[in-house]
Amino acid sequence: MALKLIQQDAATLRSAFAERKNEYASLRAAGNWAGAILLAGTMLEVALKLAICKHLRVSRLPIIFQVHDLELLFYCSGQQEAFETNAILQDNFGFILGNWSMTLRYEGTKNEAESDLVDHALFSVPDGVLTFLTPYL
């Protein structure tokens, strides 16, 4: 029995991550706050899937990882121990969890301050979630 794998390999996910990151920056620059926040979570999801590929030493993930569950993906990324010892990183990840979901696709009322908080949680140095994950991508 062959294991079912997601279609995208790590190289494709890496390319998608770079594209989502550029789109995120463009949405923020255009003042599209809700779109930027939605894309922020999507960008994090792709980054976590890349970290899982690296952790498992595979180029394609089993379809079980075709989910939007950021907590599950973070747990499976192999970074749980570092996460548990960094309170600021935990707070930043918790902020993202509390302010992002796929239901944002149906909302349009976000403001610049909310987007700035998400941006900080992702990119602050050294404890932004994406800043932390960058070496694992």
N, C-alpha and C. Protein backbone atom coordinates (compact mmCIF):
# COMPACT_ATOMS: atom_id res chain seq x y z
N MET A 1 0.85 -1.18 0.00
CA MET A 1 0.00 0.00 0.00
C MET A 1 0.89 1.24 0.00
N ALA A 2 0.69 2.12 -0.95
CA ALA A 2 1.49 3.34 -1.07
C ALA A 2 0.89 4.44 -0.22
N LEU A 3 1.76 5.17 0.43
CA LEU A 3 1.33 6.30 1.25
C LEU A 3 0.90 7.44 0.34
N LYS A 4 -0.25 8.01 0.60
CA LYS A 4 -0.74 9.14 -0.21
C LYS A 4 -0.03 10.41 0.26
N LEU A 5 0.53 11.13 -0.70
CA LEU A 5 1.30 12.34 -0.42
C LEU A 5 0.62 13.56 -1.01
N ILE A 6 0.87 14.72 -0.40
CA ILE A 6 0.34 15.95 -0.99
C ILE A 6 1.07 16.19 -2.32
N GLN A 7 0.44 16.89 -3.19
CA GLN A 7 0.96 17.10 -4.54
C GLN A 7 2.23 17.96 -4.53
N GLN A 8 2.29 18.97 -3.68
CA GLN A 8 3.39 19.91 -3.69
C GLN A 8 4.60 19.35 -2.95
N ASP A 9 5.77 19.45 -3.57
CA ASP A 9 6.99 19.05 -2.90
C ASP A 9 7.58 20.27 -2.17
N ALA A 10 8.67 20.05 -1.45
CA ALA A 10 9.26 21.12 -0.64
C ALA A 10 9.69 22.31 -1.50
N ALA A 11 10.22 22.06 -2.68
CA ALA A 11 10.63 23.17 -3.55
C ALA A 11 9.43 24.02 -3.95
N THR A 12 8.32 23.37 -4.25
CA THR A 12 7.09 24.09 -4.61
C THR A 12 6.57 24.87 -3.41
N LEU A 13 6.61 24.25 -2.23
CA LEU A 13 6.17 24.94 -1.01
C LEU A 13 7.07 26.14 -0.72
N ARG A 14 8.37 26.00 -0.93
CA ARG A 14 9.31 27.11 -0.69
C ARG A 14 9.00 28.27 -1.64
N SER A 15 8.72 27.95 -2.89
CA SER A 15 8.35 28.97 -3.86
C SER A 15 7.03 29.64 -3.48
N ALA A 16 6.07 28.84 -3.04
CA ALA A 16 4.77 29.38 -2.60
C ALA A 16 4.95 30.28 -1.39
N PHE A 17 5.82 29.88 -0.46
CA PHE A 17 6.08 30.70 0.72
C PHE A 17 6.63 32.06 0.31
N ALA A 18 7.61 32.08 -0.59
CA ALA A 18 8.19 33.34 -1.04
C ALA A 18 7.14 34.22 -1.73
N GLU A 19 6.29 33.60 -2.53
CA GLU A 19 5.23 34.34 -3.21
C GLU A 19 4.21 34.88 -2.21
N ARG A 20 3.79 34.07 -1.24
CA ARG A 20 2.85 34.54 -0.22
C ARG A 20 3.45 35.69 0.57
N LYS A 21 4.75 35.61 0.87
CA LYS A 21 5.41 36.67 1.62
C LYS A 21 5.40 37.99 0.83
N ASN A 22 5.64 37.92 -0.46
CA ASN A 22 5.57 39.12 -1.31
C ASN A 22 4.15 39.66 -1.39
N GLU A 23 3.18 38.77 -1.53
CA GLU A 23 1.78 39.18 -1.58
C GLU A 23 1.36 39.83 -0.26
N TYR A 24 1.82 39.26 0.84
CA TYR A 24 1.54 39.81 2.17
C TYR A 24 2.05 41.25 2.26
N ALA A 25 3.28 41.46 1.85
CA ALA A 25 3.88 42.81 1.88
C ALA A 25 3.09 43.77 0.99
N SER A 26 2.66 43.30 -0.17
CA SER A 26 1.89 44.14 -1.09
C SER A 26 0.52 44.50 -0.50
N LEU A 27 -0.14 43.54 0.12
CA LEU A 27 -1.44 43.82 0.74
C LEU A 27 -1.29 44.84 1.87
N ARG A 28 -0.26 44.70 2.69
CA ARG A 28 -0.03 45.67 3.77
C ARG A 28 0.26 47.05 3.19
N ALA A 29 1.09 47.10 2.16
CA ALA A 29 1.43 48.39 1.55
C ALA A 29 0.21 49.07 0.94
N ALA A 30 -0.75 48.27 0.47
CA ALA A 30 -1.97 48.82 -0.14
C ALA A 30 -3.05 49.11 0.89
N GLY A 31 -2.78 48.81 2.16
CA GLY A 31 -3.78 49.06 3.20
C GLY A 31 -4.90 48.04 3.23
N ASN A 32 -4.68 46.89 2.65
CA ASN A 32 -5.68 45.81 2.68
C ASN A 32 -5.39 44.95 3.90
N TRP A 33 -5.85 45.42 5.05
CA TRP A 33 -5.48 44.83 6.33
C TRP A 33 -6.04 43.43 6.53
N ALA A 34 -7.31 43.25 6.19
CA ALA A 34 -7.92 41.92 6.35
C ALA A 34 -7.23 40.90 5.45
N GLY A 35 -6.96 41.29 4.22
CA GLY A 35 -6.27 40.39 3.30
C GLY A 35 -4.88 40.04 3.78
N ALA A 36 -4.18 41.03 4.33
CA ALA A 36 -2.83 40.79 4.84
C ALA A 36 -2.87 39.82 6.02
N ILE A 37 -3.82 39.99 6.92
CA ILE A 37 -3.92 39.11 8.08
C ILE A 37 -4.26 37.69 7.63
N LEU A 38 -5.19 37.54 6.69
CA LEU A 38 -5.52 36.22 6.16
C LEU A 38 -4.29 35.57 5.55
N LEU A 39 -3.57 36.32 4.75
CA LEU A 39 -2.39 35.77 4.09
C LEU A 39 -1.27 35.47 5.09
N ALA A 40 -1.22 36.21 6.18
CA ALA A 40 -0.20 35.95 7.21
C ALA A 40 -0.34 34.53 7.75
N GLY A 41 -1.55 34.12 8.04
CA GLY A 41 -1.77 32.77 8.54
C GLY A 41 -1.47 31.71 7.50
N THR A 42 -1.82 32.01 6.27
CA THR A 42 -1.53 31.09 5.17
C THR A 42 -0.02 30.94 4.99
N MET A 43 0.68 32.07 5.08
CA MET A 43 2.14 32.06 4.97
C MET A 43 2.76 31.23 6.10
N LEU A 44 2.25 31.39 7.31
CA LEU A 44 2.74 30.62 8.44
C LEU A 44 2.46 29.13 8.23
N GLU A 45 1.29 28.81 7.73
CA GLU A 45 0.94 27.41 7.47
C GLU A 45 1.94 26.78 6.50
N VAL A 46 2.28 27.48 5.43
CA VAL A 46 3.23 26.94 4.45
C VAL A 46 4.62 26.80 5.09
N ALA A 47 5.02 27.79 5.89
CA ALA A 47 6.32 27.72 6.57
C ALA A 47 6.38 26.51 7.51
N LEU A 48 5.31 26.26 8.22
CA LEU A 48 5.28 25.10 9.13
C LEU A 48 5.36 23.79 8.35
N LYS A 49 4.71 23.73 7.21
CA LYS A 49 4.78 22.51 6.39
C LYS A 49 6.20 22.31 5.86
N LEU A 50 6.89 23.39 5.52
CA LEU A 50 8.29 23.28 5.12
C LEU A 50 9.16 22.79 6.28
N ALA A 51 8.91 23.32 7.47
CA ALA A 51 9.67 22.88 8.64
C ALA A 51 9.43 21.39 8.92
N ILE A 52 8.21 20.94 8.70
CA ILE A 52 7.90 19.52 8.89
C ILE A 52 8.67 18.68 7.86
N CYS A 53 8.69 19.13 6.60
CA CYS A 53 9.46 18.41 5.58
C CYS A 53 10.92 18.26 6.02
N LYS A 54 11.48 19.35 6.51
CA LYS A 54 12.88 19.31 6.94
C LYS A 54 13.05 18.38 8.14
N HIS A 55 12.14 18.50 9.10
CA HIS A 55 12.22 17.68 10.30
C HIS A 55 12.11 16.18 9.97
N LEU A 56 11.21 15.84 9.06
CA LEU A 56 11.01 14.44 8.68
C LEU A 56 11.98 13.97 7.59
N ARG A 57 12.72 14.92 7.04
CA ARG A 57 13.68 14.64 5.95
C ARG A 57 12.96 14.02 4.75
N VAL A 58 11.88 14.68 4.36
CA VAL A 58 11.11 14.25 3.18
C VAL A 58 10.88 15.45 2.28
N SER A 59 10.64 15.19 1.02
CA SER A 59 10.35 16.29 0.10
C SER A 59 8.85 16.50 -0.09
N ARG A 60 8.06 15.48 0.23
CA ARG A 60 6.60 15.60 0.13
C ARG A 60 5.98 15.03 1.40
N LEU A 61 4.96 15.70 1.88
CA LEU A 61 4.29 15.29 3.12
C LEU A 61 3.11 14.37 2.84
N PRO A 62 2.82 13.49 3.78
CA PRO A 62 1.58 12.71 3.68
C PRO A 62 0.36 13.63 3.70
N ILE A 63 -0.71 13.20 3.09
CA ILE A 63 -1.90 14.06 2.99
C ILE A 63 -2.50 14.41 4.35
N ILE A 64 -2.11 13.70 5.38
CA ILE A 64 -2.60 14.04 6.72
C ILE A 64 -2.22 15.47 7.10
N PHE A 65 -1.18 16.00 6.46
CA PHE A 65 -0.73 17.37 6.74
C PHE A 65 -1.43 18.41 5.86
N GLN A 66 -2.41 17.99 5.10
CA GLN A 66 -3.18 18.92 4.28
C GLN A 66 -4.29 19.54 5.14
N VAL A 67 -3.85 20.28 6.16
CA VAL A 67 -4.76 20.88 7.15
C VAL A 67 -4.37 22.34 7.37
N HIS A 68 -5.26 23.07 8.04
CA HIS A 68 -5.01 24.47 8.39
C HIS A 68 -4.81 24.63 9.89
N ASP A 69 -4.55 23.55 10.59
CA ASP A 69 -4.41 23.55 12.04
C ASP A 69 -2.98 23.95 12.42
N LEU A 70 -2.79 25.24 12.73
CA LEU A 70 -1.45 25.75 13.01
C LEU A 70 -0.83 25.11 14.24
N GLU A 71 -1.62 24.81 15.26
CA GLU A 71 -1.08 24.16 16.46
C GLU A 71 -0.54 22.77 16.14
N LEU A 72 -1.29 21.99 15.40
CA LEU A 72 -0.85 20.66 15.00
C LEU A 72 0.42 20.75 14.16
N LEU A 73 0.42 21.66 13.19
CA LEU A 73 1.58 21.80 12.31
C LEU A 73 2.82 22.23 13.10
N PHE A 74 2.65 23.16 14.04
CA PHE A 74 3.80 23.58 14.85
C PHE A 74 4.32 22.41 15.67
N TYR A 75 3.43 21.66 16.27
CA TYR A 75 3.83 20.50 17.07
C TYR A 75 4.63 19.51 16.22
N CYS A 76 4.18 19.28 15.00
CA CYS A 76 4.83 18.30 14.12
C CYS A 76 6.11 18.83 13.48
N SER A 77 6.38 20.11 13.62
CA SER A 77 7.55 20.71 12.97
C SER A 77 8.87 20.33 13.64
N GLY A 78 8.80 19.72 14.81
CA GLY A 78 10.01 19.35 15.53
C GLY A 78 10.59 20.47 16.36
N GLN A 79 9.88 21.58 16.46
CA GLN A 79 10.39 22.75 17.19
C GLN A 79 9.70 22.95 18.53
N GLN A 80 8.98 21.95 18.98
CA GLN A 80 8.20 22.07 20.21
C GLN A 80 9.07 22.37 21.43
N GLU A 81 10.22 21.75 21.54
CA GLU A 81 11.08 21.97 22.71
C GLU A 81 11.56 23.41 22.77
N ALA A 82 12.03 23.94 21.65
CA ALA A 82 12.48 25.34 21.62
C ALA A 82 11.31 26.27 21.91
N PHE A 83 10.15 25.92 21.39
CA PHE A 83 8.95 26.72 21.60
C PHE A 83 8.60 26.76 23.09
N GLU A 84 8.68 25.63 23.75
CA GLU A 84 8.29 25.55 25.16
C GLU A 84 9.21 26.34 26.08
N THR A 85 10.42 26.64 25.64
CA THR A 85 11.37 27.37 26.48
C THR A 85 11.43 28.85 26.14
N ASN A 86 10.58 29.33 25.24
CA ASN A 86 10.61 30.72 24.81
C ASN A 86 9.23 31.35 25.01
N ALA A 87 9.05 32.05 26.11
CA ALA A 87 7.74 32.62 26.46
C ALA A 87 7.27 33.66 25.45
N ILE A 88 8.17 34.44 24.91
CA ILE A 88 7.77 35.47 23.94
C ILE A 88 7.29 34.82 22.65
N LEU A 89 8.01 33.81 22.20
CA LEU A 89 7.58 33.06 21.01
C LEU A 89 6.21 32.44 21.25
N GLN A 90 6.00 31.87 22.42
CA GLN A 90 4.69 31.30 22.77
C GLN A 90 3.60 32.36 22.69
N ASP A 91 3.88 33.55 23.24
CA ASP A 91 2.90 34.63 23.20
C ASP A 91 2.60 35.04 21.76
N ASN A 92 3.64 35.15 20.95
CA ASN A 92 3.44 35.54 19.55
C ASN A 92 2.63 34.50 18.79
N PHE A 93 2.95 33.23 19.01
CA PHE A 93 2.19 32.18 18.35
C PHE A 93 0.75 32.16 18.85
N GLY A 94 0.57 32.33 20.14
CA GLY A 94 -0.77 32.41 20.70
C GLY A 94 -1.58 33.56 20.14
N PHE A 95 -0.90 34.69 19.91
CA PHE A 95 -1.57 35.83 19.30
C PHE A 95 -2.05 35.49 17.90
N ILE A 96 -1.20 34.85 17.12
CA ILE A 96 -1.60 34.45 15.77
C ILE A 96 -2.79 33.49 15.84
N LEU A 97 -2.71 32.50 16.72
CA LEU A 97 -3.81 31.54 16.85
C LEU A 97 -5.12 32.23 17.20
N GLY A 98 -5.04 33.25 18.05
CA GLY A 98 -6.25 33.94 18.48
C GLY A 98 -6.79 34.93 17.46
N ASN A 99 -5.99 35.27 16.47
CA ASN A 99 -6.40 36.31 15.52
C ASN A 99 -6.44 35.87 14.07
N TRP A 100 -6.23 34.58 13.83
CA TRP A 100 -6.25 34.08 12.46
C TRP A 100 -7.07 32.80 12.39
N SER A 101 -7.86 32.72 11.37
CA SER A 101 -8.53 31.47 11.01
C SER A 101 -8.96 31.61 9.56
N MET A 102 -9.30 30.50 8.97
CA MET A 102 -9.74 30.54 7.57
C MET A 102 -11.06 31.31 7.42
N THR A 103 -11.77 31.55 8.50
CA THR A 103 -13.02 32.32 8.40
C THR A 103 -12.76 33.78 8.08
N LEU A 104 -11.51 34.22 8.19
CA LEU A 104 -11.19 35.60 7.80
C LEU A 104 -11.49 35.84 6.32
N ARG A 105 -11.62 34.76 5.56
CA ARG A 105 -11.98 34.90 4.13
C ARG A 105 -13.31 35.63 3.98
N TYR A 106 -14.14 35.57 5.00
CA TYR A 106 -15.48 36.13 4.92
C TYR A 106 -15.62 37.44 5.68
N GLU A 107 -14.52 37.96 6.20
CA GLU A 107 -14.54 39.19 6.97
C GLU A 107 -13.74 40.27 6.24
N GLY A 108 -14.10 41.51 6.46
CA GLY A 108 -13.37 42.58 5.81
C GLY A 108 -13.03 43.72 6.74
N THR A 109 -13.34 43.58 8.00
CA THR A 109 -13.17 44.69 8.92
C THR A 109 -11.96 44.48 9.83
N LYS A 110 -10.80 44.71 9.30
CA LYS A 110 -9.57 44.70 10.07
C LYS A 110 -8.90 46.05 9.85
N ASN A 111 -8.10 46.49 10.81
CA ASN A 111 -7.46 47.80 10.65
C ASN A 111 -5.95 47.67 10.70
N GLU A 112 -5.28 48.78 10.47
CA GLU A 112 -3.83 48.79 10.40
C GLU A 112 -3.19 48.35 11.72
N ALA A 113 -3.75 48.78 12.83
CA ALA A 113 -3.19 48.39 14.13
C ALA A 113 -3.24 46.88 14.32
N GLU A 114 -4.35 46.25 13.93
CA GLU A 114 -4.46 44.80 14.03
C GLU A 114 -3.43 44.12 13.14
N SER A 115 -3.27 44.64 11.94
CA SER A 115 -2.30 44.09 11.00
C SER A 115 -0.88 44.26 11.52
N ASP A 116 -0.60 45.39 12.14
CA ASP A 116 0.73 45.63 12.71
C ASP A 116 1.04 44.64 13.83
N LEU A 117 0.05 44.31 14.64
CA LEU A 117 0.25 43.34 15.72
C LEU A 117 0.56 41.95 15.16
N VAL A 118 -0.14 41.58 14.11
CA VAL A 118 0.13 40.29 13.45
C VAL A 118 1.53 40.30 12.86
N ASP A 119 1.88 41.39 12.20
CA ASP A 119 3.20 41.51 11.59
C ASP A 119 4.29 41.37 12.66
N HIS A 120 4.10 42.03 13.79
CA HIS A 120 5.06 41.94 14.89
C HIS A 120 5.17 40.50 15.41
N ALA A 121 4.04 39.83 15.56
CA ALA A 121 4.05 38.45 16.07
C ALA A 121 4.78 37.51 15.11
N LEU A 122 4.75 37.82 13.83
CA LEU A 122 5.42 36.98 12.85
C LEU A 122 6.89 37.31 12.65
N PHE A 123 7.21 38.62 12.62
CA PHE A 123 8.53 39.02 12.14
C PHE A 123 9.42 39.71 13.15
N SER A 124 8.98 39.89 14.40
CA SER A 124 9.87 40.54 15.37
C SER A 124 11.13 39.69 15.55
N VAL A 125 12.22 40.37 15.85
CA VAL A 125 13.51 39.69 16.03
C VAL A 125 13.83 39.66 17.51
N PRO A 126 14.15 38.54 18.10
CA PRO A 126 14.33 37.21 17.50
C PRO A 126 13.14 36.28 17.70
N ASP A 127 12.02 36.80 18.23
CA ASP A 127 10.95 35.91 18.69
C ASP A 127 9.68 35.93 17.85
N GLY A 128 9.74 36.50 16.67
CA GLY A 128 8.60 36.38 15.77
C GLY A 128 8.51 34.93 15.29
N VAL A 129 7.33 34.46 15.08
CA VAL A 129 7.16 33.05 14.74
C VAL A 129 7.88 32.71 13.43
N LEU A 130 7.73 33.55 12.41
CA LEU A 130 8.42 33.27 11.15
C LEU A 130 9.92 33.53 11.27
N THR A 131 10.30 34.52 12.05
CA THR A 131 11.72 34.75 12.29
C THR A 131 12.35 33.50 12.91
N PHE A 132 11.67 32.95 13.89
CA PHE A 132 12.14 31.73 14.55
C PHE A 132 12.22 30.56 13.58
N LEU A 133 11.22 30.41 12.70
CA LEU A 133 11.16 29.26 11.80
C LEU A 133 12.10 29.36 10.61
N THR A 134 12.58 30.55 10.28
CA THR A 134 13.37 30.74 9.07
C THR A 134 14.51 29.74 8.90
N PRO A 135 15.29 29.43 9.93
CA PRO A 135 16.37 28.44 9.72
C PRO A 135 15.88 27.03 9.38
N TYR A 136 14.61 26.78 9.60
CA TYR A 136 14.07 25.44 9.40
C TYR A 136 13.31 25.32 8.08
N LEU A 137 13.38 26.36 7.26
CA LEU A 137 12.61 26.33 6.00
C LEU A 137 13.43 25.81 4.85
